């Protein structure tokens, strides 16, 4: 086991807080607890830094940006008199650059931080909870409180034949040494859409198959529009799919399915109601599975949900007093910023008593497709289910001056308000700069702004975020009849 304890520290194997898992949530919990004066042991297993920096957010977003650079050049002809041309010359060089970034950030934001916190001891090894602490590779450590932050891994769907077919996950797909000619993606959620569009822009023939629709947790208008946009880039999208079986073929893999809502294409053979889709590689992108195996949780009576996630209360504490959990291991709000936020609260509660409640009511959600999907608050369906008297504003981006000037009107803005109070309760965007725009909606909803308040707020002209003002004004007027900057 590696031990980063500063020389001279006592080692009596008794800690105030034990944190299991050394990713974003684990570091957030350990640092917060140490800042509260606690003596902390942080236990990592595998590569330090967890999913985000190593195999998730950082590597995927840098490659997505690279693919966007290609696409922007190709789309330059939307401006008269301009023609652009770009190509991927060396995939291996691009992957190596991505790996360098990952390595640099892992060291700067994780490894190099440890010596700055005298209150944190870092150990490497497989951990298992004990009634009075934690066991690390056979060494028992006493801990007054324990915080589990072991994250999640790619889940594999129960499709007939999948056990005999080679497949990629989001982790291995980002480490491919060579690009395949064709890629079949099972799953139309965040990972499937982000990586599907990315690989298509790098020249791979991509087919996305999903049981429901693309990004099914988002507004249906956004799902439908995003489907059109990725299809315009050559991605084949099959929704409403019933998976029958997977088979290995001489050239790759084949998925037999039914009820495909897609057009016939060259890699899809139709026989009666059954269709077969072939590709060189298969990417399974059907969600995440909490890492709760072999931790001893059930031995201690810690409650898990049906998917294996640790059940916690509003204070991030489990049903067993003194054991907390935060981040993807709880199976909810699978975003790195929410994991770090939850871990910080868990650490404060573990060291100072349960006074900090977890609140995800204004949690921003971003999907890094192009256009980007961004959301906060309730969807229309959720608002109606909660029995709000709902009113809706739906503004296409061709009513936003920024989009017109950029000659890219792909997207829309949908605002949801309580018709009785006029308060905003949801904002949902599909826009090239949607990820940066959504935070304004977060603050508007968090502060209790009404649609009238937002519509009366001064916004800079020729920005995407100005679309929020226009969408708010569209609750009560026709924004097509406004002059520039009017209202």
Coordinates of C-alpha atoms in Angstrom, one line a residue:
X1 CA 0.0 0.0 0.0
X2 CA 1.2 3.5 -0.8
X3 CA 1.2 5.9 2.1
X4 CA 1.4 9.7 1.5
X5 CA 1.5 10.6 5.2
X6 CA 3.9 13.4 6.0
X7 CA 7.1 12.1 7.8
X8 CA 6.7 12.2 11.6
X9 CA 3.0 11.8 11.7
X10 CA 1.8 9.2 14.2
X11 CA 0.2 6.1 12.9
X12 CA -2.1 4.5 15.4
X13 CA -4.6 3.3 12.7
X14 CA -7.4 5.3 14.2
X15 CA -9.0 8.0 12.2
X16 CA -11.9 10.4 12.6
X17 CA -13.1 9.7 9.0
X18 CA -12.3 7.0 6.5
X19 CA -13.1 7.8 2.8
X20 CA -13.3 4.9 0.5
X21 CA -12.7 5.9 -3.1
X22 CA -10.1 8.4 -4.5
X23 CA -12.0 10.0 -7.3
X24 CA -13.6 13.5 -7.4
X25 CA -16.0 12.7 -4.6
X26 CA -13.4 11.0 -2.5
X27 CA -11.0 13.9 -2.7
X28 CA -13.8 16.4 -2.0
X29 CA -14.8 14.5 1.1
X30 CA -11.3 14.0 2.4
X31 CA -10.2 17.6 1.8
X32 CA -13.4 19.0 3.4
X33 CA -13.1 16.7 6.4
X34 CA -9.4 17.6 6.9
X35 CA -10.4 21.3 6.7
X36 CA -12.8 20.7 9.6
X37 CA -9.8 19.4 11.6
X38 CA -10.5 15.7 11.2
X39 CA -7.8 13.1 10.9
X40 CA -8.7 11.4 7.6
X41 CA -7.6 8.2 5.7
X42 CA -8.3 8.3 2.0
X43 CA -8.3 4.9 0.4
X44 CA -7.9 4.5 -3.3
X45 CA -8.1 1.3 -5.5
X46 CA -7.1 1.6 -9.1
X47 CA -5.9 4.7 -10.8
X48 CA -6.1 7.8 -8.5
X49 CA -8.5 10.4 -9.7
X50 CA -11.5 8.2 -10.5
X51 CA -13.7 8.2 -13.6
X52 CA -13.8 11.9 -14.6
X53 CA -10.2 12.8 -15.1
X54 CA -9.1 9.4 -16.3
X55 CA -11.7 7.8 -18.5
X56 CA -14.8 10.2 -18.4
X57 CA -15.2 13.9 -18.6
X58 CA -11.7 15.0 -19.5
X59 CA -10.7 12.5 -22.2
X60 CA -14.2 12.5 -23.8
X61 CA -14.6 16.3 -23.9
X62 CA -11.2 17.0 -25.4
X63 CA -11.8 14.5 -28.2
X64 CA -15.3 15.9 -28.7
X65 CA -13.8 19.4 -29.1
X66 CA -11.3 18.0 -31.6
X67 CA -14.2 16.6 -33.6
X68 CA -16.0 19.9 -33.4
X69 CA -13.0 21.6 -34.8
X70 CA -13.2 19.4 -37.9
X71 CA -17.0 20.0 -38.2
X72 CA -16.6 23.8 -37.9
X73 CA -14.2 23.8 -40.8
X74 CA -16.5 21.7 -42.9
X75 CA -19.5 23.9 -42.0
X76 CA -17.7 27.2 -42.9
X77 CA -19.5 27.3 -46.2
X78 CA -22.6 28.6 -44.4
X79 CA -20.9 31.9 -44.8
X80 CA -20.8 33.2 -48.4
X81 CA -17.3 33.3 -49.9
X82 CA -15.8 30.9 -47.4
X83 CA -14.8 27.3 -48.0
X84 CA -13.1 25.1 -45.5
X85 CA -11.4 21.7 -45.5
X86 CA -10.1 19.7 -42.6
X87 CA -9.3 16.1 -42.0
X88 CA -8.1 13.7 -39.3
X89 CA -4.5 12.9 -40.3
X90 CA -3.4 10.9 -37.3
X91 CA -5.8 9.4 -34.7
X92 CA -2.9 8.0 -32.6
X93 CA -1.4 11.5 -32.2
X94 CA -4.7 12.9 -31.1
X95 CA -5.2 10.1 -28.6
X96 CA -1.7 10.6 -27.3
X97 CA -2.4 14.3 -26.8
X98 CA -5.5 13.3 -24.9
X99 CA -3.6 10.9 -22.7
X100 CA -1.0 13.7 -21.9
X101 CA -3.8 16.0 -20.8
X102 CA -5.3 13.3 -18.6
X103 CA -1.9 12.5 -17.0
X104 CA -1.2 16.2 -16.4
X105 CA -4.5 16.8 -14.7
X106 CA -4.4 13.7 -12.7
X107 CA -1.1 14.7 -11.2
X108 CA -2.0 18.4 -10.7
X109 CA -5.5 17.9 -9.3
X110 CA -5.0 14.7 -7.4
X111 CA -1.5 13.3 -6.7
X112 CA 0.2 16.6 -6.1
X113 CA -2.6 17.8 -3.8
X114 CA -2.0 15.2 -1.1
X115 CA 1.2 16.6 0.4
X116 CA -0.6 19.9 1.1
X117 CA -3.0 18.3 3.5
X118 CA -1.3 17.1 6.7
X119 CA -4.6 15.7 8.0
X120 CA -5.0 13.2 5.1
X121 CA -3.3 9.8 4.9
X122 CA -3.6 8.2 1.5
X123 CA -3.6 4.4 1.2
X124 CA -3.9 2.2 -1.9
X125 CA -5.7 -1.1 -1.6
X126 CA -9.1 -2.9 -1.7
X127 CA -11.2 -1.7 1.2
X128 CA -14.0 -3.5 3.1
X129 CA -16.1 -1.9 5.7
X130 CA -16.0 -3.2 9.3
X131 CA -18.4 -2.4 12.2
X132 CA -15.8 0.0 13.6
X133 CA -13.9 1.2 10.5
X134 CA -12.5 -0.4 7.4
X135 CA -10.1 -3.2 6.4
X136 CA -7.5 -2.4 3.7
X137 CA -5.8 -5.4 2.3
X138 CA -6.0 -7.3 5.6
X139 CA -5.0 -4.3 7.8
X140 CA -7.9 -3.1 10.0
X141 CA -8.2 0.7 10.5
X142 CA -10.5 2.2 13.1
X143 CA -12.7 5.1 12.0
X144 CA -15.4 7.0 13.7
X145 CA -17.2 7.8 10.5
X146 CA -16.9 6.3 7.0
X147 CA -17.8 7.9 3.6
X148 CA -18.1 5.6 0.6
X149 CA -17.3 7.3 -2.7
X150 CA -16.4 4.4 -4.9
X151 CA -18.2 5.6 -8.1
X152 CA -19.7 3.5 -10.8
X153 CA -18.8 1.6 -13.9
X154 CA -20.4 0.9 -17.3
X155 CA -23.4 -1.3 -17.0
X156 CA -24.0 -4.1 -19.5
X157 CA -27.6 -4.9 -20.7
X158 CA -29.0 -8.4 -20.6
X159 CA -29.1 -9.0 -24.4
X160 CA -29.0 -12.6 -25.6
X161 CA -25.4 -13.4 -26.8
X162 CA -23.7 -10.3 -25.4
X163 CA -21.4 -12.5 -23.3
X164 CA -19.9 -13.9 -26.4
X165 CA -19.4 -10.7 -28.4
X166 CA -16.5 -8.3 -28.0
X167 CA -17.8 -4.8 -27.0
X168 CA -16.5 -1.4 -26.1
X169 CA -17.5 0.7 -23.2
X170 CA -17.1 4.5 -22.9
X171 CA -13.7 3.7 -21.2
X172 CA -12.3 1.5 -23.9
X173 CA -13.8 3.4 -26.8
X174 CA -11.7 6.4 -25.8
X175 CA -8.6 4.3 -25.8
X176 CA -8.9 2.8 -29.3
X177 CA -5.6 2.5 -31.1
X178 CA -7.3 2.6 -34.5
X179 CA -10.7 4.0 -35.6
X180 CA -13.1 1.3 -36.9
X181 CA -14.9 1.7 -40.2
X182 CA -18.2 1.3 -38.5
X183 CA -19.6 1.4 -35.0
X184 CA -22.9 0.2 -33.6
X185 CA -23.9 2.0 -30.3
X186 CA -26.5 0.4 -28.1
X187 CA -28.0 3.2 -26.0
X188 CA -29.2 6.7 -26.9
X189 CA -28.4 8.5 -23.7
X190 CA -25.6 11.0 -22.8
X191 CA -22.7 8.7 -23.7
X192 CA -24.3 7.2 -26.8
X193 CA -25.1 10.6 -28.3
X194 CA -21.9 12.4 -27.3
X195 CA -19.6 9.6 -28.6
X196 CA -21.8 8.7 -31.5
X197 CA -21.6 12.2 -33.0
X198 CA -17.9 12.4 -32.1
X199 CA -16.9 9.2 -33.9
X200 CA -19.1 10.1 -36.9
X201 CA -17.2 13.4 -37.3
X202 CA -14.0 11.4 -37.3
X203 CA -15.2 9.5 -40.3
X204 CA -16.7 6.4 -38.6
X205 CA -20.0 5.1 -39.9
X206 CA -22.2 5.2 -36.8
X207 CA -25.5 3.6 -35.9
X208 CA -27.2 4.4 -32.6
X209 CA -29.9 2.0 -31.4
X210 CA -32.0 2.7 -28.3
X211 CA -35.2 1.3 -26.7
X212 CA -36.8 4.7 -26.3
X213 CA -35.7 7.9 -28.0
X214 CA -32.4 9.9 -27.9
X215 CA -31.8 11.5 -24.5
X216 CA -35.1 10.2 -23.2
X217 CA -34.9 12.2 -19.9
X218 CA -35.0 15.5 -21.9
X219 CA -37.9 17.3 -23.4
X220 CA -39.3 15.4 -26.5
X221 CA -38.8 18.5 -28.7
X222 CA -35.1 18.4 -27.9
X223 CA -34.9 14.7 -28.5
X224 CA -36.6 15.0 -31.9
X225 CA -34.5 18.0 -33.0
X226 CA -31.2 16.3 -31.9
X227 CA -32.1 13.2 -33.8
X228 CA -32.5 15.3 -37.0
X229 CA -29.2 17.1 -36.5
X230 CA -27.1 14.0 -35.9
X231 CA -28.8 12.2 -38.8
X232 CA -27.9 15.2 -41.0
X233 CA -24.3 14.4 -40.2
X234 CA -24.7 10.8 -41.3
X235 CA -25.5 9.1 -38.1
X236 CA -28.1 6.4 -38.4
X237 CA -30.6 6.5 -35.5
X238 CA -32.9 3.6 -34.6
X239 CA -35.4 4.3 -31.8
X240 CA -37.9 2.1 -30.2
X241 CA -35.7 -0.9 -30.7
X242 CA -36.4 -4.3 -29.2
X243 CA -33.0 -6.2 -28.8
X244 CA -33.2 -9.9 -29.8
X245 CA -29.6 -11.1 -29.9
X246 CA -26.0 -10.2 -30.6
X247 CA -23.7 -12.3 -32.7
X248 CA -20.0 -12.3 -33.6
X249 CA -19.5 -12.1 -37.4
X250 CA -16.4 -12.5 -39.5
X251 CA -16.3 -8.7 -39.9
X252 CA -17.4 -7.7 -36.4
X253 CA -20.8 -7.9 -34.7
X254 CA -24.4 -8.1 -35.7
X255 CA -27.5 -7.0 -33.7
X256 CA -30.8 -8.7 -34.5
X257 CA -33.7 -6.5 -33.4
X258 CA -37.3 -5.6 -34.1
X259 CA -39.6 -2.5 -34.3
X260 CA -36.9 -0.3 -35.6
X261 CA -38.1 3.2 -36.3
X262 CA -35.4 3.9 -38.9
X263 CA -35.0 3.9 -42.6
X264 CA -33.3 1.0 -44.4
X265 CA -29.6 1.5 -44.7
X266 CA -26.6 -0.4 -46.1
X267 CA -25.7 -2.1 -42.8
X268 CA -29.2 -3.2 -42.0
X269 CA -30.9 -6.3 -43.5
X270 CA -34.6 -6.7 -43.1
X271 CA -36.4 -10.0 -43.1
X272 CA -40.2 -9.7 -42.2
X273 CA -40.4 -7.9 -38.9
X274 CA -36.8 -8.7 -38.0
X275 CA -33.8 -6.6 -38.8
X276 CA -30.0 -7.2 -38.5
X277 CA -27.6 -4.3 -38.1
X278 CA -23.9 -5.0 -38.7
X279 CA -20.8 -3.1 -37.7
X280 CA -17.1 -3.6 -37.1
X281 CA -17.3 -2.6 -33.5
X282 CA -19.9 -2.5 -30.8
X283 CA -20.1 0.2 -28.1
X284 CA -22.4 -0.5 -25.1
X285 CA -23.6 2.8 -23.7
X286 CA -26.6 1.8 -21.5
X287 CA -25.8 3.6 -18.3
X288 CA -23.7 3.1 -15.2
X289 CA -23.7 0.5 -12.4
X290 CA -22.7 1.6 -8.8
X291 CA -19.4 0.1 -7.5
X292 CA -20.8 -1.5 -4.3
X293 CA -19.5 -5.1 -4.8
X294 CA -17.1 -6.6 -2.2
X295 CA -17.3 -3.6 0.2
X296 CA -19.0 -5.5 2.9
X297 CA -22.0 -3.2 2.8
X298 CA -24.6 -5.9 3.1
X299 CA -22.8 -7.6 6.0
X300 CA -23.3 -4.4 7.9
X301 CA -26.9 -4.1 6.8
X302 CA -26.5 -1.0 4.6
X303 CA -29.5 -0.7 2.3
X304 CA -29.0 -0.8 -1.4
X305 CA -31.5 0.0 -4.2
X306 CA -32.5 -2.4 -6.9
X307 CA -29.6 -1.3 -9.1
X308 CA -27.0 -1.7 -6.3
X309 CA -26.8 2.0 -5.4
X310 CA -26.3 2.9 -1.8
X311 CA -29.5 4.4 -0.4
X312 CA -28.9 7.6 1.6
X313 CA -31.0 10.3 3.3
X314 CA -31.0 14.0 2.7
X315 CA -27.8 14.2 4.8
X316 CA -26.0 11.6 2.7
X317 CA -26.1 9.1 5.6
X318 CA -27.1 5.5 5.1
X319 CA -29.5 3.6 7.3
X320 CA -26.4 2.5 9.4
X321 CA -25.4 5.5 11.6
X322 CA -21.9 6.8 10.9
X323 CA -21.7 5.4 7.3
X324 CA -22.2 8.0 4.6
X325 CA -22.1 7.7 0.7
X326 CA -21.8 10.3 -2.0
X327 CA -21.5 10.5 -5.8
X328 CA -22.2 7.9 -8.4
X329 CA -22.1 5.0 -5.9
X330 CA -25.6 6.2 -4.8
X331 CA -26.9 5.8 -8.3
X332 CA -28.3 9.3 -8.6
X333 CA -27.3 12.6 -10.3
X334 CA -24.3 11.0 -12.1
X335 CA -22.4 14.2 -12.7
X336 CA -18.9 14.9 -11.3
X337 CA -19.9 18.3 -9.9
X338 CA -22.8 16.7 -8.1
X339 CA -20.5 14.0 -6.7
X340 CA -18.1 16.6 -5.4
X341 CA -20.9 18.7 -3.9
X342 CA -22.5 15.7 -2.2
X343 CA -19.2 14.5 -0.9
X344 CA -18.5 17.9 0.7
X345 CA -21.9 17.8 2.4
X346 CA -21.3 14.3 3.6
X347 CA -17.9 15.2 5.1
X348 CA -19.4 18.3 6.9
X349 CA -22.2 16.1 8.3
X350 CA -19.8 13.3 9.3
X351 CA -17.6 15.8 11.2
X352 CA -20.1 18.3 12.6
X353 CA -23.5 16.6 12.7
X354 CA -26.2 16.3 10.1
X355 CA -27.0 19.9 9.3
X356 CA -26.3 20.1 5.6
X357 CA -29.1 18.8 3.3
X358 CA -28.5 17.6 -0.3
X359 CA -30.4 19.8 -2.8
X360 CA -30.6 19.0 -6.5
X361 CA -33.6 21.1 -7.4
X362 CA -31.5 23.5 -9.5
X363 CA -29.0 20.9 -10.7
X364 CA -27.8 21.8 -14.3
X365 CA -27.6 19.0 -16.8
X366 CA -25.3 19.3 -19.8
X367 CA -24.9 16.9 -22.7
X368 CA -21.9 17.8 -25.0
X369 CA -23.4 17.1 -28.3
X370 CA -23.5 19.8 -31.0
X371 CA -25.8 21.6 -30.5
X372 CA -25.4 21.1 -26.7
X373 CA -28.3 20.0 -24.6
X374 CA -28.7 21.8 -21.3
X375 CA -31.4 21.6 -18.7
X376 CA -32.4 22.7 -15.2
X377 CA -35.5 22.2 -13.1
X378 CA -38.7 20.4 -14.1
X379 CA -39.6 19.1 -17.5
X380 CA -43.1 19.8 -18.8
X381 CA -44.1 16.2 -17.9
X382 CA -42.6 16.4 -14.4
X383 CA -44.3 19.7 -13.8
X384 CA -47.7 18.4 -14.9
X385 CA -47.2 15.3 -12.7
X386 CA -46.5 17.5 -9.8
X387 CA -49.9 19.2 -10.6
X388 CA -48.5 22.6 -11.5
X389 CA -50.7 24.8 -13.6
X390 CA -48.2 24.8 -16.4
X391 CA -47.5 27.4 -19.1
X392 CA -44.9 26.9 -21.8
X393 CA -42.7 29.1 -24.0
X394 CA -41.0 27.4 -26.9
X395 CA -38.6 29.5 -28.9
X396 CA -36.8 28.2 -32.0
X397 CA -33.2 29.5 -32.3
X398 CA -34.1 31.3 -35.6
X399 CA -35.7 33.9 -33.3
X400 CA -32.4 34.6 -31.5
X401 CA -30.1 37.2 -33.2
X402 CA -26.9 35.5 -32.1
X403 CA -28.0 32.3 -34.0
X404 CA -28.9 34.4 -37.1
X405 CA -25.5 36.2 -37.1
X406 CA -23.7 32.9 -36.7
X407 CA -25.8 31.4 -39.4
X408 CA -26.5 28.4 -37.2
X409 CA -30.1 28.3 -36.1
X410 CA -30.1 24.7 -34.9
X411 CA -31.9 24.4 -31.6
X412 CA -34.6 25.7 -29.4
X413 CA -35.3 27.1 -25.9
X414 CA -38.1 25.8 -23.8
X415 CA -39.2 27.5 -20.6
X416 CA -41.7 26.2 -18.1
X417 CA -43.4 28.4 -15.6
X418 CA -46.2 28.1 -13.0
X419 CA -49.1 29.8 -14.5
X420 CA -50.5 30.8 -11.1
X421 CA -47.3 32.6 -9.8
X422 CA -45.4 33.1 -13.1
X423 CA -42.3 31.6 -11.4
X424 CA -39.9 29.8 -13.6
X425 CA -39.7 26.1 -12.7
X426 CA -37.8 24.6 -15.7
X427 CA -35.5 25.7 -18.6
X428 CA -34.3 23.4 -21.4
X429 CA -32.0 24.3 -24.2
X430 CA -30.6 22.9 -27.4
X431 CA -28.1 25.3 -28.7
X432 CA -24.4 25.6 -29.8
X433 CA -23.6 27.4 -26.6
X434 CA -26.3 25.9 -24.4
X435 CA -23.8 24.6 -21.8
X436 CA -22.7 28.1 -20.9
X437 CA -26.2 29.6 -21.2
X438 CA -27.9 27.2 -18.8
X439 CA -26.3 28.7 -15.7
X440 CA -28.2 31.9 -16.1
X441 CA -31.4 29.8 -15.9
X442 CA -30.1 28.0 -12.9
X443 CA -29.7 31.3 -11.0
X444 CA -33.1 32.6 -12.2
X445 CA -34.9 29.5 -10.9
X446 CA -32.8 29.3 -7.7
X447 CA -33.6 32.9 -6.9
X448 CA -37.3 32.5 -7.6
X449 CA -37.5 34.8 -10.6
X450 CA -40.7 35.0 -12.6
X451 CA -40.9 34.9 -16.3
X452 CA -41.7 38.6 -16.2
X453 CA -38.6 39.2 -14.2
X454 CA -36.4 37.3 -16.6
X455 CA -38.0 39.0 -19.6
X456 CA -37.3 42.5 -18.1
X457 CA -33.7 41.7 -17.3
X458 CA -31.0 43.4 -19.4
X459 CA -29.0 41.0 -21.5
X460 CA -26.1 41.7 -23.8
X461 CA -27.1 41.7 -27.5
X462 CA -26.0 39.0 -29.9
X463 CA -25.4 36.4 -27.3
X464 CA -27.0 33.0 -27.0
X465 CA -28.0 33.7 -23.4
X466 CA -30.2 36.6 -24.7
X467 CA -32.4 33.8 -26.0
X468 CA -33.6 33.2 -22.4
X469 CA -34.9 36.8 -22.2
X470 CA -36.7 36.3 -25.6
X471 CA -38.1 33.0 -24.5
X472 CA -39.4 34.6 -21.3
X473 CA -41.0 37.5 -23.2
X474 CA -42.6 34.9 -25.6
X475 CA -44.9 33.8 -22.7
X476 CA -46.9 37.0 -23.4
X477 CA -46.0 38.4 -26.8
X478 CA -44.9 37.6 -30.3
X479 CA -41.1 38.2 -30.2
X480 CA -41.1 38.2 -34.1
X481 CA -42.7 41.6 -33.8
X482 CA -39.9 43.1 -31.6
X483 CA -37.1 45.2 -32.9
X484 CA -33.5 44.4 -32.0
X485 CA -32.9 44.7 -28.3
X486 CA -36.6 45.7 -27.7
X487 CA -38.5 44.9 -24.6

